[in-house]
mmJSON file of the N, C-alpha and C atoms, coordinates in Angstrom:
{"data_MODEL":{"atom_site":{
"group_PDB":["ATOM","ATOM","ATOM","ATOM","ATOM","ATOM","ATOM","ATOM","ATOM","ATOM","ATOM","ATOM","ATOM","ATOM","ATOM","ATOM","ATOM","ATOM","ATOM","ATOM","ATOM","ATOM","ATOM","ATOM","ATOM","ATOM","ATOM","ATOM","ATOM","ATOM","ATOM","ATOM","ATOM","ATOM","ATOM","ATOM","ATOM","ATOM","ATOM","ATOM","ATOM","ATOM","ATOM","ATOM","ATOM","ATOM","ATOM","ATOM","ATOM","ATOM","ATOM","ATOM","ATOM","ATOM","ATOM","ATOM","ATOM","ATOM","ATOM","ATOM","ATOM","ATOM","ATOM","ATOM","ATOM","ATOM","ATOM","ATOM","ATOM","ATOM","ATOM","ATOM","ATOM","ATOM","ATOM","ATOM","ATOM","ATOM","ATOM","ATOM","ATOM","ATOM","ATOM","ATOM","ATOM","ATOM","ATOM","ATOM","ATOM","ATOM","ATOM","ATOM","ATOM","ATOM","ATOM","ATOM","ATOM","ATOM","ATOM","ATOM","ATOM","ATOM","ATOM","ATOM","ATOM","ATOM","ATOM","ATOM","ATOM","ATOM","ATOM","ATOM","ATOM","ATOM","ATOM","ATOM","ATOM","ATOM","ATOM","ATOM","ATOM","ATOM","ATOM","ATOM","ATOM","ATOM","ATOM","ATOM","ATOM","ATOM","ATOM","ATOM","ATOM","ATOM","ATOM","ATOM","ATOM","ATOM","ATOM","ATOM","ATOM","ATOM","ATOM","ATOM","ATOM","ATOM","ATOM","ATOM","ATOM","ATOM","ATOM","ATOM","ATOM","ATOM","ATOM","ATOM","ATOM","ATOM","ATOM","ATOM","ATOM","ATOM","ATOM","ATOM","ATOM","ATOM","ATOM","ATOM","ATOM","ATOM","ATOM","ATOM","ATOM","ATOM","ATOM","ATOM","ATOM","ATOM","ATOM","ATOM","ATOM","ATOM","ATOM","ATOM","ATOM","ATOM","ATOM","ATOM","ATOM","ATOM","ATOM","ATOM","ATOM","ATOM","ATOM","ATOM","ATOM","ATOM","ATOM","ATOM","ATOM","ATOM","ATOM","ATOM","ATOM","ATOM","ATOM","ATOM","ATOM","ATOM"],
"id":[1,2,3,4,5,6,7,8,9,10,11,12,13,14,15,16,17,18,19,20,21,22,23,24,25,26,27,28,29,30,31,32,33,34,35,36,37,38,39,40,41,42,43,44,45,46,47,48,49,50,51,52,53,54,55,56,57,58,59,60,61,62,63,64,65,66,67,68,69,70,71,72,73,74,75,76,77,78,79,80,81,82,83,84,85,86,87,88,89,90,91,92,93,94,95,96,97,98,99,100,101,102,103,104,105,106,107,108,109,110,111,112,113,114,115,116,117,118,119,120,121,122,123,124,125,126,127,128,129,130,131,132,133,134,135,136,137,138,139,140,141,142,143,144,145,146,147,148,149,150,151,152,153,154,155,156,157,158,159,160,161,162,163,164,165,166,167,168,169,170,171,172,173,174,175,176,177,178,179,180,181,182,183,184,185,186,187,188,189,190,191,192,193,194,195,196,197,198,199,200,201,202,203,204,205,206,207,208,209,210],
"type_symbol":["N","C","C","N","C","C","N","C","C","N","C","C","N","C","C","N","C","C","N","C","C","N","C","C","N","C","C","N","C","C","N","C","C","N","C","C","N","C","C","N","C","C","N","C","C","N","C","C","N","C","C","N","C","C","N","C","C","N","C","C","N","C","C","N","C","C","N","C","C","N","C","C","N","C","C","N","C","C","N","C","C","N","C","C","N","C","C","N","C","C","N","C","C","N","C","C","N","C","C","N","C","C","N","C","C","N","C","C","N","C","C","N","C","C","N","C","C","N","C","C","N","C","C","N","C","C","N","C","C","N","C","C","N","C","C","N","C","C","N","C","C","N","C","C","N","C","C","N","C","C","N","C","C","N","C","C","N","C","C","N","C","C","N","C","C","N","C","C","N","C","C","N","C","C","N","C","C","N","C","C","N","C","C","N","C","C","N","C","C","N","C","C","N","C","C","N","C","C","N","C","C","N","C","C","N","C","C","N","C","C"],
"label_atom_id":["N","CA","C","N","CA","C","N","CA","C","N","CA","C","N","CA","C","N","CA","C","N","CA","C","N","CA","C","N","CA","C","N","CA","C","N","CA","C","N","CA","C","N","CA","C","N","CA","C","N","CA","C","N","CA","C","N","CA","C","N","CA","C","N","CA","C","N","CA","C","N","CA","C","N","CA","C","N","CA","C","N","CA","C","N","CA","C","N","CA","C","N","CA","C","N","CA","C","N","CA","C","N","CA","C","N","CA","C","N","CA","C","N","CA","C","N","CA","C","N","CA","C","N","CA","C","N","CA","C","N","CA","C","N","CA","C","N","CA","C","N","CA","C","N","CA","C","N","CA","C","N","CA","C","N","CA","C","N","CA","C","N","CA","C","N","CA","C","N","CA","C","N","CA","C","N","CA","C","N","CA","C","N","CA","C","N","CA","C","N","CA","C","N","CA","C","N","CA","C","N","CA","C","N","CA","C","N","CA","C","N","CA","C","N","CA","C","N","CA","C","N","CA","C","N","CA","C","N","CA","C","N","CA","C","N","CA","C","N","CA","C","N","CA","C"],
"label_alt_id":[null,null,null,null,null,null,null,null,null,null,null,null,null,null,null,null,null,null,null,null,null,null,null,null,null,null,null,null,null,null,null,null,null,null,null,null,null,null,null,null,null,null,null,null,null,null,null,null,null,null,null,null,null,null,null,null,null,null,null,null,null,null,null,null,null,null,null,null,null,null,null,null,null,null,null,null,null,null,null,null,null,null,null,null,null,null,null,null,null,null,null,null,null,null,null,null,null,null,null,null,null,null,null,null,null,null,null,null,null,null,null,null,null,null,null,null,null,null,null,null,null,null,null,null,null,null,null,null,null,null,null,null,null,null,null,null,null,null,null,null,null,null,null,null,null,null,null,null,null,null,null,null,null,null,null,null,null,null,null,null,null,null,null,null,null,null,null,null,null,null,null,null,null,null,null,null,null,null,null,null,null,null,null,null,null,null,null,null,null,null,null,null,null,null,null,null,null,null,null,null,null,null,null,null,null,null,null,null,null,null],
"label_comp_id":["MET","MET","MET","GLU","GLU","GLU","LYS","LYS","LYS","LEU","LEU","LEU","LYS","LYS","LYS","VAL","VAL","VAL","GLY","GLY","GLY","MET","MET","MET","LEU","LEU","LEU","ILE","ILE","ILE","ASP","ASP","ASP","ASP","ASP","ASP","MET","MET","MET","GLY","GLY","GLY","LYS","LYS","LYS","LEU","LEU","LEU","GLY","GLY","GLY","VAL","VAL","VAL","ILE","ILE","ILE","THR","THR","THR","LYS","LYS","LYS","VAL","VAL","VAL","ILE","ILE","ILE","THR","THR","THR","SER","SER","SER","GLY","GLY","GLY","THR","THR","THR","LEU","LEU","LEU","GLN","GLN","GLN","THR","THR","THR","ASN","ASN","ASN","ASN","ASN","ASN","GLU","GLU","GLU","LEU","LEU","LEU","ILE","ILE","ILE","LYS","LYS","LYS","TRP","TRP","TRP","ARG","ARG","ARG","ASN","ASN","ASN","ASN","ASN","ASN","TYR","TYR","TYR","GLU","GLU","GLU","ILE","ILE","ILE","PHE","PHE","PHE","TYR","TYR","TYR","SER","SER","SER","ASP","ASP","ASP","GLY","GLY","GLY","THR","THR","THR","ILE","ILE","ILE","ALA","ALA","ALA","ILE","ILE","ILE","LEU","LEU","LEU","GLY","GLY","GLY","GLU","GLU","GLU","GLY","GLY","GLY","THR","THR","THR","LEU","LEU","LEU","HIS","HIS","HIS","ARG","ARG","ARG","LEU","LEU","LEU","ILE","ILE","ILE","ALA","ALA","ALA","LYS","LYS","LYS","GLY","GLY","GLY","ASP","ASP","ASP","VAL","VAL","VAL","LYS","LYS","LYS","LEU","LEU","LEU","LEU","LEU","LEU"],
"label_asym_id":["A","A","A","A","A","A","A","A","A","A","A","A","A","A","A","A","A","A","A","A","A","A","A","A","A","A","A","A","A","A","A","A","A","A","A","A","A","A","A","A","A","A","A","A","A","A","A","A","A","A","A","A","A","A","A","A","A","A","A","A","A","A","A","A","A","A","A","A","A","A","A","A","A","A","A","A","A","A","A","A","A","A","A","A","A","A","A","A","A","A","A","A","A","A","A","A","A","A","A","A","A","A","A","A","A","A","A","A","A","A","A","A","A","A","A","A","A","A","A","A","A","A","A","A","A","A","A","A","A","A","A","A","A","A","A","A","A","A","A","A","A","A","A","A","A","A","A","A","A","A","A","A","A","A","A","A","A","A","A","A","A","A","A","A","A","A","A","A","A","A","A","A","A","A","A","A","A","A","A","A","A","A","A","A","A","A","A","A","A","A","A","A","A","A","A","A","A","A","A","A","A","A","A","A","A","A","A","A","A","A"],
"label_entity_id":["1","1","1","1","1","1","1","1","1","1","1","1","1","1","1","1","1","1","1","1","1","1","1","1","1","1","1","1","1","1","1","1","1","1","1","1","1","1","1","1","1","1","1","1","1","1","1","1","1","1","1","1","1","1","1","1","1","1","1","1","1","1","1","1","1","1","1","1","1","1","1","1","1","1","1","1","1","1","1","1","1","1","1","1","1","1","1","1","1","1","1","1","1","1","1","1","1","1","1","1","1","1","1","1","1","1","1","1","1","1","1","1","1","1","1","1","1","1","1","1","1","1","1","1","1","1","1","1","1","1","1","1","1","1","1","1","1","1","1","1","1","1","1","1","1","1","1","1","1","1","1","1","1","1","1","1","1","1","1","1","1","1","1","1","1","1","1","1","1","1","1","1","1","1","1","1","1","1","1","1","1","1","1","1","1","1","1","1","1","1","1","1","1","1","1","1","1","1","1","1","1","1","1","1","1","1","1","1","1","1"],
"label_seq_id":[1,1,1,2,2,2,3,3,3,4,4,4,5,5,5,6,6,6,7,7,7,8,8,8,9,9,9,10,10,10,11,11,11,12,12,12,13,13,13,14,14,14,15,15,15,16,16,16,17,17,17,18,18,18,19,19,19,20,20,20,21,21,21,22,22,22,23,23,23,24,24,24,25,25,25,26,26,26,27,27,27,28,28,28,29,29,29,30,30,30,31,31,31,32,32,32,33,33,33,34,34,34,35,35,35,36,36,36,37,37,37,38,38,38,39,39,39,40,40,40,41,41,41,42,42,42,43,43,43,44,44,44,45,45,45,46,46,46,47,47,47,48,48,48,49,49,49,50,50,50,51,51,51,52,52,52,53,53,53,54,54,54,55,55,55,56,56,56,57,57,57,58,58,58,59,59,59,60,60,60,61,61,61,62,62,62,63,63,63,64,64,64,65,65,65,66,66,66,67,67,67,68,68,68,69,69,69,70,70,70],
"pdbx_PDB_ins_code":[null,null,null,null,null,null,null,null,null,null,null,null,null,null,null,null,null,null,null,null,null,null,null,null,null,null,null,null,null,null,null,null,null,null,null,null,null,null,null,null,null,null,null,null,null,null,null,null,null,null,null,null,null,null,null,null,null,null,null,null,null,null,null,null,null,null,null,null,null,null,null,null,null,null,null,null,null,null,null,null,null,null,null,null,null,null,null,null,null,null,null,null,null,null,null,null,null,null,null,null,null,null,null,null,null,null,null,null,null,null,null,null,null,null,null,null,null,null,null,null,null,null,null,null,null,null,null,null,null,null,null,null,null,null,null,null,null,null,null,null,null,null,null,null,null,null,null,null,null,null,null,null,null,null,null,null,null,null,null,null,null,null,null,null,null,null,null,null,null,null,null,null,null,null,null,null,null,null,null,null,null,null,null,null,null,null,null,null,null,null,null,null,null,null,null,null,null,null,null,null,null,null,null,null,null,null,null,null,null,null],
"Cartn_x":[122.382,122.904,124.15,124.281,125.42,126.72,127.763,129.071,129.654,130.045,130.603,132.108,132.639,134.062,134.702,136.017,136.785,136.521,136.28,136.043,134.571,133.681,132.249,131.848,131.04,130.525,129.192,128.977,127.71,127.151,125.847,125.146,124.593,125.194,124.818,123.965,122.66,121.71,122.169,122.58,122.988,124.471,125.223,126.67,127.376,128.242,128.958,130.127,130.248,131.348,131.866,133.073,133.679,134.244,134.022,134.588,136.078,136.904,138.35,139.043,138.386,138.954,137.84,138.072,137.231,138.118,137.733,138.539,137.882,138.51,137.929,138.15,137.276,137.315,138.678,139.158,140.428,141.654,141.53,142.723,143.038,142.061,142.298,142.909,144.039,144.719,144.047,143.202,142.479,142.198,141.969,141.599,140.093,139.34,137.892,137.49,137.007,136.642,135.55,134.591,133.494,134.01,135.008,135.56,136.354,136.973,137.824,137.058,135.806,135.135,134.094,134.086,133.152,133.865,133.293,133.823,133.383,134.274,134.024,134.392,133.817,134.115,134.593,135.722,136.188,135.641,134.969,134.351,134.913,135.399,135.902,134.824,134.422,133.36,133.941,133.156,133.611,133.933,133.406,133.72,134.989,135.676,136.944,136.818,135.614,135.465,135.65,136.062,136.265,135.451,134.756,133.962,134.277,134.201,134.3,132.94,132.28,130.952,131.005,130.334,130.22,129.396,129.714,129.046,127.533,127.09,125.665,124.955,125.582,125.004,124.87,125.925,125.897,124.833,124.71,123.691,122.28,122.076,120.761,120.432,121.423,121.2,120.867,121.5,121.208,119.772,119.407,118.063,116.983,117.273,116.331,116.236,117.274,117.301,118.044,118.608,119.392,120.719,121.266,122.499,122.164,122.607,122.366,123.715,123.792,124.987,124.87,125.948,125.918,126.669],
"Cartn_y":[-139.086,-139.997,-139.378,-139.574,-139.041,-139.681,-138.87,-139.392,-140.181,-141.413,-142.281,-142.08,-142.02,-141.729,-142.775,-142.857,-143.733,-143.321,-144.309,-144.058,-144.044,-144.005,-144.008,-145.36,-145.302,-146.516,-146.871,-148.179,-148.65,-149.754,-149.881,-151.003,-151.829,-152.975,-153.848,-154.983,-154.738,-155.71,-156.24,-155.313,-155.657,-155.904,-155.884,-156.108,-154.763,-154.394,-153.117,-153.21,-152.204,-152.158,-150.746,-150.65,-149.346,-149.389,-148.307,-148.211,-147.925,-148.849,-148.707,-148.221,-148.391,-147.904,-147.538,-146.481,-146.17,-146.455,-147.45,-147.885,-147.337,-146.332,-145.722,-146.633,-146.508,-147.404,-147.376,-148.566,-148.714,-148.783,-148.594,-148.553,-149.866,-150.772,-152.042,-153.027,-153.609,-154.58,-155.941,-156.289,-157.554,-158.006,-159.29,-159.827,-159.806,-159.347,-159.295,-157.977,-158.053,-156.847,-156.029,-156.684,-155.978,-155.019,-155.446,-154.609,-153.441,-153.604,-152.569,-151.341,-151.472,-150.341,-149.666,-149.959,-149.284,-148.9,-147.946,-147.593,-148.665,-148.992,-150.021,-149.508,-150.141,-149.811,-151.061,-150.953,-152.036,-151.764,-152.762,-152.615,-153.673,-153.231,-154.124,-154.232,-155.466,-155.702,-156.082,-155.83,-156.067,-157.534,-158.454,-159.871,-160.295,-159.322,-159.598,-159.851,-159.916,-160.141,-158.837,-158.982,-157.843,-158.107,-157.085,-157.207,-156.04,-156.296,-155.227,-155.163,-154.025,-153.835,-152.75,-152.989,-151.991,-150.806,-149.649,-148.412,-148.493,-148.966,-149.062,-149.996,-151.129,-152.101,-151.497,-150.855,-150.274,-149.178,-148.346,-147.293,-147.89,-148.979,-149.64,-150.223,-150.842,-151.403,-150.305,-149.149,-148.016,-147.523,-147.393,-146.92,-147.882,-149.187,-150.2,-150.24,-149.727,-149.76,-150.954,-151.805,-152.952,-152.513,-151.41,-150.834,-149.42,-149.086,-147.747,-147.069,-145.786,-145.005,-144.542,-144.703,-144.302,-143.003],
"Cartn_z":[28.751,29.756,30.389,31.683,32.432,31.963,31.858,31.465,32.635,32.377,33.412,33.473,34.688,34.891,35.781,35.698,36.583,38.024,38.873,40.284,40.662,39.667,39.979,40.554,41.602,42.225,41.592,41.427,40.889,41.776,41.727,42.354,41.204,40.972,39.868,40.422,40.527,41.076,42.435,43.312,44.67,44.845,43.758,43.838,43.647,44.595,44.544,43.574,42.705,41.753,41.606,41.068,40.792,39.369,38.636,37.292,37.436,36.944,37.098,35.828,34.671,33.413,32.459,31.7,30.555,29.344,28.566,27.425,26.165,25.581,24.387,23.189,22.214,21.058,20.383,20.061,19.352,20.23,21.555,22.399,23.101,23.232,23.905,22.928,23.275,22.421,22.57,21.599,21.624,20.205,20.054,18.744,18.527,19.524,19.425,18.772,17.534,16.773,17.455,18.118,18.763,19.834,20.582,21.648,21.074,19.922,19.344,18.863,18.428,17.807,18.675,19.967,20.873,22.162,22.872,24.186,25.184,26.112,27.108,28.488,29.492,30.885,31.597,32.278,33.131,34.527,35.087,36.399,37.33,38.486,39.528,40.595,40.893,41.869,43.219,44.269,45.645,45.913,45.095,45.294,44.549,43.92,43.24,41.747,41.23,39.795,39.029,37.784,36.895,35.636,35.165,33.942,33.023,31.726,30.74,30.054,30.198,29.623,28.562,27.471,26.419,26.894,26.348,26.75,26.55,25.397,25.124,26.089,26.364,27.298,28.686,29.161,30.502,30.601,29.581,29.594,29.577,28.832,28.829,30.201,30.862,32.196,33.209,33.069,33.954,33.697,32.423,32.069,32.581,32.542,33.025,34.546,35.21,36.665,37.228,36.358,36.834,37.446,36.929,37.466,37.924,39.135,39.681,39.954,39.642,39.962,41.407,42.166,43.582,43.792],
"occupancy":[1.0,1.0,1.0,1.0,1.0,1.0,1.0,1.0,1.0,1.0,1.0,1.0,1.0,1.0,1.0,1.0,1.0,1.0,1.0,1.0,1.0,1.0,1.0,1.0,1.0,1.0,1.0,1.0,1.0,1.0,1.0,1.0,1.0,1.0,1.0,1.0,1.0,1.0,1.0,1.0,1.0,1.0,1.0,1.0,1.0,1.0,1.0,1.0,1.0,1.0,1.0,1.0,1.0,1.0,1.0,1.0,1.0,1.0,1.0,1.0,1.0,1.0,1.0,1.0,1.0,1.0,1.0,1.0,1.0,1.0,1.0,1.0,1.0,1.0,1.0,1.0,1.0,1.0,1.0,1.0,1.0,1.0,1.0,1.0,1.0,1.0,1.0,1.0,1.0,1.0,1.0,1.0,1.0,1.0,1.0,1.0,1.0,1.0,1.0,1.0,1.0,1.0,1.0,1.0,1.0,1.0,1.0,1.0,1.0,1.0,1.0,1.0,1.0,1.0,1.0,1.0,1.0,1.0,1.0,1.0,1.0,1.0,1.0,1.0,1.0,1.0,1.0,1.0,1.0,1.0,1.0,1.0,1.0,1.0,1.0,1.0,1.0,1.0,1.0,1.0,1.0,1.0,1.0,1.0,1.0,1.0,1.0,1.0,1.0,1.0,1.0,1.0,1.0,1.0,1.0,1.0,1.0,1.0,1.0,1.0,1.0,1.0,1.0,1.0,1.0,1.0,1.0,1.0,1.0,1.0,1.0,1.0,1.0,1.0,1.0,1.0,1.0,1.0,1.0,1.0,1.0,1.0,1.0,1.0,1.0,1.0,1.0,1.0,1.0,1.0,1.0,1.0,1.0,1.0,1.0,1.0,1.0,1.0,1.0,1.0,1.0,1.0,1.0,1.0,1.0,1.0,1.0,1.0,1.0,1.0],
"B_iso_or_equiv":[0.0,0.0,0.0,0.0,0.0,0.0,0.0,0.0,0.0,0.0,0.0,0.0,0.0,0.0,0.0,0.0,0.0,0.0,0.0,0.0,0.0,0.0,0.0,0.0,0.0,0.0,0.0,0.0,0.0,0.0,0.0,0.0,0.0,0.0,0.0,0.0,0.0,0.0,0.0,0.0,0.0,0.0,0.0,0.0,0.0,0.0,0.0,0.0,0.0,0.0,0.0,0.0,0.0,0.0,0.0,0.0,0.0,0.0,0.0,0.0,0.0,0.0,0.0,0.0,0.0,0.0,0.0,0.0,0.0,0.0,0.0,0.0,0.0,0.0,0.0,0.0,0.0,0.0,0.0,0.0,0.0,0.0,0.0,0.0,0.0,0.0,0.0,0.0,0.0,0.0,0.0,0.0,0.0,0.0,0.0,0.0,0.0,0.0,0.0,0.0,0.0,0.0,0.0,0.0,0.0,0.0,0.0,0.0,0.0,0.0,0.0,0.0,0.0,0.0,0.0,0.0,0.0,0.0,0.0,0.0,0.0,0.0,0.0,0.0,0.0,0.0,0.0,0.0,0.0,0.0,0.0,0.0,0.0,0.0,0.0,0.0,0.0,0.0,0.0,0.0,0.0,0.0,0.0,0.0,0.0,0.0,0.0,0.0,0.0,0.0,0.0,0.0,0.0,0.0,0.0,0.0,0.0,0.0,0.0,0.0,0.0,0.0,0.0,0.0,0.0,0.0,0.0,0.0,0.0,0.0,0.0,0.0,0.0,0.0,0.0,0.0,0.0,0.0,0.0,0.0,0.0,0.0,0.0,0.0,0.0,0.0,0.0,0.0,0.0,0.0,0.0,0.0,0.0,0.0,0.0,0.0,0.0,0.0,0.0,0.0,0.0,0.0,0.0,0.0,0.0,0.0,0.0,0.0,0.0,0.0],
"pdbx_formal_charge":[null,null,null,null,null,null,null,null,null,null,null,null,null,null,null,null,null,null,null,null,null,null,null,null,null,null,null,null,null,null,null,null,null,null,null,null,null,null,null,null,null,null,null,null,null,null,null,null,null,null,null,null,null,null,null,null,null,null,null,null,null,null,null,null,null,null,null,null,null,null,null,null,null,null,null,null,null,null,null,null,null,null,null,null,null,null,null,null,null,null,null,null,null,null,null,null,null,null,null,null,null,null,null,null,null,null,null,null,null,null,null,null,null,null,null,null,null,null,null,null,null,null,null,null,null,null,null,null,null,null,null,null,null,null,null,null,null,null,null,null,null,null,null,null,null,null,null,null,null,null,null,null,null,null,null,null,null,null,null,null,null,null,null,null,null,null,null,null,null,null,null,null,null,null,null,null,null,null,null,null,null,null,null,null,null,null,null,null,null,null,null,null,null,null,null,null,null,null,null,null,null,null,null,null,null,null,null,null,null,null],
"auth_seq_id":[1,1,1,2,2,2,3,3,3,4,4,4,5,5,5,6,6,6,7,7,7,8,8,8,9,9,9,10,10,10,11,11,11,12,12,12,13,13,13,14,14,14,15,15,15,16,16,16,17,17,17,18,18,18,19,19,19,20,20,20,21,21,21,22,22,22,23,23,23,24,24,24,25,25,25,26,26,26,27,27,27,28,28,28,29,29,29,30,30,30,31,31,31,32,32,32,33,33,33,34,34,34,35,35,35,36,36,36,37,37,37,38,38,38,39,39,39,40,40,40,41,41,41,42,42,42,43,43,43,44,44,44,45,45,45,46,46,46,47,47,47,48,48,48,49,49,49,50,50,50,51,51,51,52,52,52,53,53,53,54,54,54,55,55,55,56,56,56,57,57,57,58,58,58,59,59,59,60,60,60,61,61,61,62,62,62,63,63,63,64,64,64,65,65,65,66,66,66,67,67,67,68,68,68,69,69,69,70,70,70],
"auth_comp_id":["MET","MET","MET","GLU","GLU","GLU","LYS","LYS","LYS","LEU","LEU","LEU","LYS","LYS","LYS","VAL","VAL","VAL","GLY","GLY","GLY","MET","MET","MET","LEU","LEU","LEU","ILE","ILE","ILE","ASP","ASP","ASP","ASP","ASP","ASP","MET","MET","MET","GLY","GLY","GLY","LYS","LYS","LYS","LEU","LEU","LEU","GLY","GLY","GLY","VAL","VAL","VAL","ILE","ILE","ILE","THR","THR","THR","LYS","LYS","LYS","VAL","VAL","VAL","ILE","ILE","ILE","THR","THR","THR","SER","SER","SER","GLY","GLY","GLY","THR","THR","THR","LEU","LEU","LEU","GLN","GLN","GLN","THR","THR","THR","ASN","ASN","ASN","ASN","ASN","ASN","GLU","GLU","GLU","LEU","LEU","LEU","ILE","ILE","ILE","LYS","LYS","LYS","TRP","TRP","TRP","ARG","ARG","ARG","ASN","ASN","ASN","ASN","ASN","ASN","TYR","TYR","TYR","GLU","GLU","GLU","ILE","ILE","ILE","PHE","PHE","PHE","TYR","TYR","TYR","SER","SER","SER","ASP","ASP","ASP","GLY","GLY","GLY","THR","THR","THR","ILE","ILE","ILE","ALA","ALA","ALA","ILE","ILE","ILE","LEU","LEU","LEU","GLY","GLY","GLY","GLU","GLU","GLU","GLY","GLY","GLY","THR","THR","THR","LEU","LEU","LEU","HIS","HIS","HIS","ARG","ARG","ARG","LEU","LEU","LEU","ILE","ILE","ILE","ALA","ALA","ALA","LYS","LYS","LYS","GLY","GLY","GLY","ASP","ASP","ASP","VAL","VAL","VAL","LYS","LYS","LYS","LEU","LEU","LEU","LEU","LEU","LEU"],
"auth_asym_id":["A","A","A","A","A","A","A","A","A","A","A","A","A","A","A","A","A","A","A","A","A","A","A","A","A","A","A","A","A","A","A","A","A","A","A","A","A","A","A","A","A","A","A","A","A","A","A","A","A","A","A","A","A","A","A","A","A","A","A","A","A","A","A","A","A","A","A","A","A","A","A","A","A","A","A","A","A","A","A","A","A","A","A","A","A","A","A","A","A","A","A","A","A","A","A","A","A","A","A","A","A","A","A","A","A","A","A","A","A","A","A","A","A","A","A","A","A","A","A","A","A","A","A","A","A","A","A","A","A","A","A","A","A","A","A","A","A","A","A","A","A","A","A","A","A","A","A","A","A","A","A","A","A","A","A","A","A","A","A","A","A","A","A","A","A","A","A","A","A","A","A","A","A","A","A","A","A","A","A","A","A","A","A","A","A","A","A","A","A","A","A","A","A","A","A","A","A","A","A","A","A","A","A","A","A","A","A","A","A","A"],
"auth_atom_id":["N","CA","C","N","CA","C","N","CA","C","N","CA","C","N","CA","C","N","CA","C","N","CA","C","N","CA","C","N","CA","C","N","CA","C","N","CA","C","N","CA","C","N","CA","C","N","CA","C","N","CA","C","N","CA","C","N","CA","C","N","CA","C","N","CA","C","N","CA","C","N","CA","C","N","CA","C","N","CA","C","N","CA","C","N","CA","C","N","CA","C","N","CA","C","N","CA","C","N","CA","C","N","CA","C","N","CA","C","N","CA","C","N","CA","C","N","CA","C","N","CA","C","N","CA","C","N","CA","C","N","CA","C","N","CA","C","N","CA","C","N","CA","C","N","CA","C","N","CA","C","N","CA","C","N","CA","C","N","CA","C","N","CA","C","N","CA","C","N","CA","C","N","CA","C","N","CA","C","N","CA","C","N","CA","C","N","CA","C","N","CA","C","N","CA","C","N","CA","C","N","CA","C","N","CA","C","N","CA","C","N","CA","C","N","CA","C","N","CA","C","N","CA","C","N","CA","C","N","CA","C","N","CA","C","N","CA","C","N","CA","C","N","CA","C"],
"pdbx_PDB_model_num":[1,1,1,1,1,1,1,1,1,1,1,1,1,1,1,1,1,1,1,1,1,1,1,1,1,1,1,1,1,1,1,1,1,1,1,1,1,1,1,1,1,1,1,1,1,1,1,1,1,1,1,1,1,1,1,1,1,1,1,1,1,1,1,1,1,1,1,1,1,1,1,1,1,1,1,1,1,1,1,1,1,1,1,1,1,1,1,1,1,1,1,1,1,1,1,1,1,1,1,1,1,1,1,1,1,1,1,1,1,1,1,1,1,1,1,1,1,1,1,1,1,1,1,1,1,1,1,1,1,1,1,1,1,1,1,1,1,1,1,1,1,1,1,1,1,1,1,1,1,1,1,1,1,1,1,1,1,1,1,1,1,1,1,1,1,1,1,1,1,1,1,1,1,1,1,1,1,1,1,1,1,1,1,1,1,1,1,1,1,1,1,1,1,1,1,1,1,1,1,1,1,1,1,1,1,1,1,1,1,1]
}}}
């Protein structure tokens, strides 16, 4: 799978987004254990929403074709 980087544009089922942060495991200050032990991506969407997606989830969505790299 292609390495995802800050600044990459994505098409998330018709919604334009940009990867704004790559959060490596253990670096995000949160009480949620699931987020602490995996790599995550912060994505800013053109409609103003922000999402944090786990690396495995994002790669599965890309493989399925739900998310496309632009």
